[in-house]
């Protein structure tokens, strides 16, 4: 096999969540390097039948066949609870039992962390694959992962419980972000509330600050800059205890909110501070997992965004132009910043 852990692949997990057997087989083979013939003994099907499934000519409907495929392809246990009915509005809301599990945590006991560590690594792959695997497709997968994490909390204590709570908070934040992108504002805030509470319980200062930064972003996005600024200030309030990367994004968000209320000098000062802090953690291992993207290139692009927000369009255009080529591997981000660059350049020409 070319990949010993094929189920870490976001596209494969998203296909499993959809019950898309054609993609499941094709993607599994692509990740592992198997041929259709080599897949035969794993799923108990002849190669022609596998070929027809991959071409969409046959569907897998039998529970016995699904179980055989699940065993043969060694589908991880946290995917066994993935719901295939995504038209139910309740799927967007946090379940009551999540809070119940947290309420009964910190008991005495031993808990196997191997699955939680695996899930943490898988969540990291989701963050890095947003251009290739949609959040909506992965939604039921992440919810199932969150269940697998929180189910271990009642038997955990001390640092183990803190680690599980932090991982649960990271999942809740991810779900909030996807819900917000889908226009589900109520569920987005509900998930963010859970993430914030769990981060506080775990003593995870970086994550707690980041959640407030996201809350500020939501407020700014819906046209409430005053509330956005207030929340961004809260995100920076414990700046002395934050890592440089977490302090950087908090400063940047406060700067963007300050720009939105007309405090341009404050926004410029905070932007410079944010860049300086980001450059203190140029390597991914020096940053929290959810800030994997905050490399020097992204830090410079954030500074260009601030310049745009305070109408320093020439500086913004220069900042975008300087870093655009570094985004070729991220087509969605490249398209976004290319459009920003063209607009900033046009506005700078008009002002000149």
Coordinates of C-alpha atoms in Angstrom, one line a residue:
X1 CA 0.0 0.0 0.0
X2 CA 1.2 3.5 -0.8
X3 CA -0.6 4.8 2.3
X4 CA -0.9 2.7 5.5
X5 CA -3.8 4.8 6.8
X6 CA -6.1 5.3 3.9
X7 CA -9.0 6.4 6.2
X8 CA -7.1 9.6 7.1
X9 CA -8.0 10.9 3.6
X10 CA -10.7 13.5 3.9
X11 CA -12.2 12.7 0.4
X12 CA -12.5 9.1 1.3
X13 CA -14.2 9.9 4.7
X14 CA -16.5 12.4 3.0
X15 CA -17.5 9.7 0.4
X16 CA -18.3 7.3 3.2
X17 CA -20.5 9.9 4.9
X18 CA -22.4 10.3 1.6
X19 CA -22.7 6.6 1.0
X20 CA -21.1 7.2 -2.4
X21 CA -19.8 3.7 -3.1
X22 CA -18.4 4.6 -6.5
X23 CA -16.2 7.2 -5.0
X24 CA -15.4 5.1 -1.9
X25 CA -14.0 2.3 -4.1
X26 CA -12.1 4.6 -6.5
X27 CA -10.7 6.8 -3.7
X28 CA -9.7 3.8 -1.6
X29 CA -7.8 2.3 -4.5
X30 CA -6.2 5.7 -5.3
X31 CA -5.0 6.2 -1.8
X32 CA -3.7 2.6 -1.3
X33 CA -2.5 1.9 -4.8
X34 CA -4.6 -1.2 -5.1
X35 CA -6.1 -2.5 -8.4
X36 CA -9.7 -3.7 -8.7
X37 CA -8.4 -7.3 -8.7
X38 CA -6.5 -6.6 -5.4
X39 CA -9.7 -5.1 -4.0
X40 CA -11.7 -8.4 -4.7
X41 CA -10.7 -10.3 -1.5
X42 CA -11.2 -7.3 0.7
X43 CA -14.8 -6.6 -0.3
X44 CA -15.8 -10.1 -1.4
X45 CA -16.8 -9.0 -4.9
X46 CA -15.5 -10.0 -8.3
X47 CA -13.6 -7.4 -10.3
X48 CA -16.4 -6.9 -12.9
X49 CA -18.8 -6.1 -10.2
X50 CA -16.4 -3.7 -8.5
X51 CA -15.9 -2.0 -11.9
X52 CA -19.7 -1.6 -12.3
X53 CA -19.9 0.0 -8.9
X54 CA -17.2 2.4 -9.7
X55 CA -18.9 3.3 -12.9
X56 CA -22.2 3.9 -11.1
X57 CA -24.0 0.9 -12.7
X58 CA -24.5 -0.9 -9.5
X59 CA -25.4 0.3 -6.0
X60 CA -24.6 -1.3 -2.6
X61 CA -27.9 -1.6 -0.7
X62 CA -27.6 -4.8 1.3
X63 CA -26.7 -4.4 5.0
X64 CA -24.7 -7.6 4.8
X65 CA -22.6 -6.3 1.9
X66 CA -22.1 -3.0 3.7
X67 CA -20.9 -4.9 6.8
X68 CA -18.5 -7.0 4.7
X69 CA -17.1 -3.9 3.0
X70 CA -16.7 -2.2 6.4
X71 CA -14.7 -5.1 7.7
X72 CA -12.7 -5.6 4.6
X73 CA -11.7 -2.0 4.2
X74 CA -11.1 -1.6 7.9
X75 CA -13.4 1.4 8.3
X76 CA -12.5 3.2 11.6
X77 CA -14.9 2.7 14.4
X78 CA -15.7 6.4 14.7
X79 CA -17.2 6.3 11.2
X80 CA -19.7 3.5 12.1
X81 CA -22.0 6.1 13.6
X82 CA -22.1 8.4 10.6
X83 CA -25.7 9.3 9.6
X84 CA -26.6 9.2 5.9
X85 CA -29.7 11.3 6.2
X86 CA -28.5 14.9 6.0
X87 CA -31.9 16.5 5.3
X88 CA -32.9 16.5 9.0
X89 CA -32.5 20.1 10.3
X90 CA -31.5 18.8 13.7
X91 CA -28.1 17.6 12.4
X92 CA -26.9 21.2 12.6
X93 CA -27.6 21.6 16.3
X94 CA -25.4 20.3 19.1
X95 CA -27.0 17.3 20.8
X96 CA -27.9 17.4 24.5
X97 CA -25.9 14.3 25.3
X98 CA -22.7 16.2 24.5
X99 CA -23.2 18.5 27.4
X100 CA -24.2 15.5 29.6
X101 CA -20.9 13.8 28.8
X102 CA -18.9 16.9 29.8
X103 CA -20.9 17.3 33.0
X104 CA -19.9 13.8 34.0
X105 CA -16.2 14.1 33.1
X106 CA -13.3 14.2 35.5
X107 CA -14.2 10.9 37.1
X108 CA -11.6 8.3 38.2
X109 CA -10.6 5.8 35.6
X110 CA -8.3 4.9 32.7
X111 CA -9.0 5.7 29.1
X112 CA -7.3 4.5 25.9
X113 CA -6.1 7.6 24.1
X114 CA -5.1 5.9 20.9
X115 CA -8.4 6.7 19.1
X116 CA -8.4 10.3 20.3
X117 CA -4.9 10.8 19.0
X118 CA -5.8 9.3 15.7
X119 CA -8.9 11.6 15.5
X120 CA -6.7 14.6 16.3
X121 CA -4.4 13.7 13.4
X122 CA -7.4 13.2 11.1
X123 CA -8.9 16.6 12.0
X124 CA -5.5 18.1 11.1
X125 CA -5.9 16.6 7.6
X126 CA -9.3 18.2 7.2
X127 CA -7.9 21.7 8.0
X128 CA -5.3 21.2 5.2
X129 CA -7.8 19.9 2.6
X130 CA -10.6 22.4 2.5
X131 CA -10.1 23.0 -1.3
X132 CA -10.6 19.3 -2.0
X133 CA -13.2 18.0 0.5
X134 CA -16.2 20.2 1.3
X135 CA -17.2 20.9 4.9
X136 CA -20.8 19.9 4.4
X137 CA -19.7 16.4 3.2
X138 CA -17.5 16.0 6.2
X139 CA -20.0 17.4 8.6
X140 CA -21.5 14.0 9.7
X141 CA -18.0 12.5 9.9
X142 CA -16.7 15.2 12.3
X143 CA -19.9 14.9 14.4
X144 CA -19.2 11.2 14.7
X145 CA -15.6 11.9 15.6
X146 CA -16.8 14.3 18.3
X147 CA -19.0 11.6 19.7
X148 CA -16.0 9.2 19.8
X149 CA -14.0 11.9 21.8
X150 CA -16.7 12.9 24.3
X151 CA -17.7 9.3 25.0
X152 CA -14.3 8.9 26.6
X153 CA -14.6 11.9 28.9
X154 CA -16.6 10.2 31.7
X155 CA -13.7 7.8 32.2
X156 CA -10.9 10.4 32.1
X157 CA -9.3 12.8 34.6
X158 CA -6.5 15.3 34.9
X159 CA -4.4 16.0 31.8
X160 CA -6.2 13.3 29.8
X161 CA -9.5 15.0 30.4
X162 CA -8.0 18.3 29.5
X163 CA -6.7 16.9 26.3
X164 CA -10.0 15.4 25.3
X165 CA -11.8 18.6 26.2
X166 CA -9.4 20.6 24.0
X167 CA -9.9 18.1 21.1
X168 CA -13.7 18.3 21.6
X169 CA -13.5 22.1 21.5
X170 CA -11.5 22.0 18.2
X171 CA -14.2 19.8 16.7
X172 CA -16.9 22.1 17.9
X173 CA -15.1 25.1 16.4
X174 CA -14.7 23.3 13.1
X175 CA -18.5 22.5 13.1
X176 CA -19.2 26.1 13.9
X177 CA -17.1 27.4 11.0
X178 CA -18.8 25.0 8.5
X179 CA -22.3 26.0 9.8
X180 CA -21.5 29.7 9.4
X181 CA -20.3 29.1 5.8
X182 CA -23.6 27.4 5.1
X183 CA -25.6 30.4 6.5
X184 CA -26.7 28.5 9.7
X185 CA -26.0 31.3 12.1
X186 CA -27.8 30.0 15.1
X187 CA -26.1 26.5 15.1
X188 CA -22.8 28.2 14.3
X189 CA -23.0 30.3 17.5
X190 CA -24.2 27.2 19.5
X191 CA -21.2 25.2 18.4
X192 CA -19.0 28.1 19.2
X193 CA -20.4 28.4 22.7
X194 CA -19.6 24.8 23.3
X195 CA -16.0 25.3 21.9
X196 CA -15.5 28.2 24.2
X197 CA -16.8 26.5 27.3
X198 CA -14.7 23.4 26.7
X199 CA -11.6 25.4 25.9
X200 CA -12.0 27.3 29.2
X201 CA -12.6 24.0 31.1
X202 CA -9.4 22.6 29.6
X203 CA -7.3 25.6 30.4
X204 CA -6.6 26.0 26.6
X205 CA -5.8 29.7 26.5
X206 CA -4.8 29.8 22.8
X207 CA -8.0 28.0 21.8
X208 CA -10.2 30.2 24.0
X209 CA -8.7 33.3 22.5
X210 CA -9.1 31.9 19.0
X211 CA -12.8 31.1 19.6
X212 CA -13.4 34.7 20.6
X213 CA -11.5 35.8 17.5
X214 CA -13.9 33.7 15.4
X215 CA -16.9 35.2 17.3
X216 CA -15.6 38.6 16.4
X217 CA -15.2 37.6 12.8
X218 CA -18.9 36.5 12.7
X219 CA -20.0 39.8 14.2
X220 CA -18.0 41.7 11.6
X221 CA -19.3 39.6 8.8
X222 CA -22.9 40.3 9.7
X223 CA -22.3 44.1 9.9
X224 CA -21.9 44.6 13.7
X225 CA -18.4 46.2 14.0
X226 CA -18.9 47.5 17.5
X227 CA -19.6 44.0 18.9
X228 CA -16.8 42.7 16.7
X229 CA -14.3 45.1 18.3
X230 CA -15.5 44.3 21.8
X231 CA -15.1 40.6 21.3
X232 CA -11.7 41.0 19.5
X233 CA -10.5 43.0 22.5
X234 CA -11.5 40.1 24.7
X235 CA -9.6 37.7 22.5
X236 CA -6.4 39.8 23.2
X237 CA -7.0 40.4 26.9
X238 CA -4.8 37.5 28.0
X239 CA -2.2 38.2 25.4
X240 CA 0.7 37.7 27.8
X241 CA -0.3 34.0 28.1
X242 CA -0.8 33.4 24.5
X243 CA 1.5 31.9 22.0
X244 CA 2.9 34.3 19.4
X245 CA 0.6 32.9 16.6
X246 CA -2.5 33.0 18.7
X247 CA -1.7 36.6 19.8
X248 CA -1.1 37.5 16.2
X249 CA -4.5 36.5 14.9
X250 CA -6.1 38.1 17.9
X251 CA -4.3 41.4 17.1
X252 CA -5.2 41.2 13.5
X253 CA -8.9 40.6 14.2
X254 CA -8.9 43.6 16.6
X255 CA -7.3 45.7 13.9
X256 CA -9.9 44.7 11.3
X257 CA -12.7 45.5 13.7
X258 CA -11.0 48.9 14.6
X259 CA -10.8 49.7 10.9
X260 CA -14.5 48.9 10.6
X261 CA -15.4 51.5 13.2
X262 CA -13.1 54.1 11.7
X263 CA -10.1 53.8 14.1
X264 CA -7.5 53.7 11.3
X265 CA -4.4 54.5 13.3
X266 CA -5.2 51.8 15.8
X267 CA -5.8 49.4 13.0
X268 CA -2.4 50.1 11.4
X269 CA -0.6 49.7 14.8
X270 CA -2.3 46.4 15.5
X271 CA -1.6 45.1 12.0
X272 CA 2.1 45.8 12.5
X273 CA 2.0 44.0 15.8
X274 CA 0.2 41.1 14.3
X275 CA 2.8 40.7 11.6
X276 CA 5.7 40.9 14.1
X277 CA 4.1 38.2 16.3
X278 CA 3.4 35.9 13.3
X279 CA 7.0 36.1 12.2
X280 CA 8.0 34.8 15.6
X281 CA 6.5 31.5 14.7
X282 CA 7.4 30.8 11.0
X283 CA 7.3 27.0 11.3
X284 CA 4.0 25.0 11.7
X285 CA 5.3 23.1 14.7
X286 CA 5.5 26.4 16.6
X287 CA 1.8 27.2 16.1
X288 CA -1.4 25.6 17.4
X289 CA -2.8 23.1 15.0
X290 CA -5.7 25.2 13.8
X291 CA -3.2 28.0 12.9
X292 CA -1.2 25.7 10.6
X293 CA -1.9 28.3 7.8
X294 CA -0.3 31.3 9.5
X295 CA 3.0 31.1 7.8
X296 CA 4.9 34.3 6.8
X297 CA 3.0 34.5 3.4
X298 CA -0.4 34.4 5.1
X299 CA 0.8 36.9 7.7
X300 CA 1.8 39.3 4.9
X301 CA -1.6 38.8 3.2
X302 CA -3.4 39.6 6.5
X303 CA -1.4 42.8 6.6
X304 CA -2.6 43.6 3.1
X305 CA -6.2 42.9 4.2
X306 CA -5.8 45.5 6.9
X307 CA -4.3 48.0 4.5
X308 CA -7.4 47.4 2.3
X309 CA -9.7 47.9 5.3
X310 CA -8.2 51.3 6.1
X311 CA -8.2 52.3 2.4
X312 CA -4.5 52.2 1.9
X313 CA -5.1 50.6 -1.4
X314 CA -1.6 51.1 -2.9
X315 CA -0.1 49.2 0.1
X316 CA -2.8 46.6 -0.1
X317 CA -2.2 46.0 -3.8
X318 CA 1.6 45.7 -3.2
X319 CA 1.1 43.2 -0.4
X320 CA -1.2 41.0 -2.4
X321 CA 1.0 41.1 -5.5
X322 CA 4.1 40.2 -3.5
X323 CA 2.5 37.0 -2.1
X324 CA 0.0 35.8 -4.7
X325 CA 2.4 33.3 -6.4
X326 CA 2.8 31.5 -3.1
X327 CA -0.8 30.5 -3.1
X328 CA -0.8 28.4 -6.4
X329 CA -1.4 25.2 -4.5
X330 CA -4.5 26.7 -2.8
X331 CA -6.9 27.5 -5.7
X332 CA -9.7 28.9 -3.6
X333 CA -7.5 31.2 -1.6
X334 CA -5.6 32.2 -4.8
X335 CA -8.8 33.2 -6.5
X336 CA -9.9 35.2 -3.5
X337 CA -6.7 37.2 -3.1
X338 CA -6.4 37.7 -6.8
X339 CA -9.8 39.4 -6.8
X340 CA -8.7 41.5 -3.9
X341 CA -5.5 42.5 -5.6
X342 CA -7.3 43.6 -8.8
X343 CA -9.8 45.6 -6.8
X344 CA -7.1 47.2 -4.6
X345 CA -5.1 48.1 -7.7
X346 CA -8.2 49.6 -9.4
X347 CA -9.0 51.7 -6.3
X348 CA -5.4 52.8 -6.0
X349 CA -5.4 54.0 -9.6
X350 CA -8.7 55.9 -9.1
X351 CA -7.4 57.6 -5.9
X352 CA -4.2 58.5 -7.7

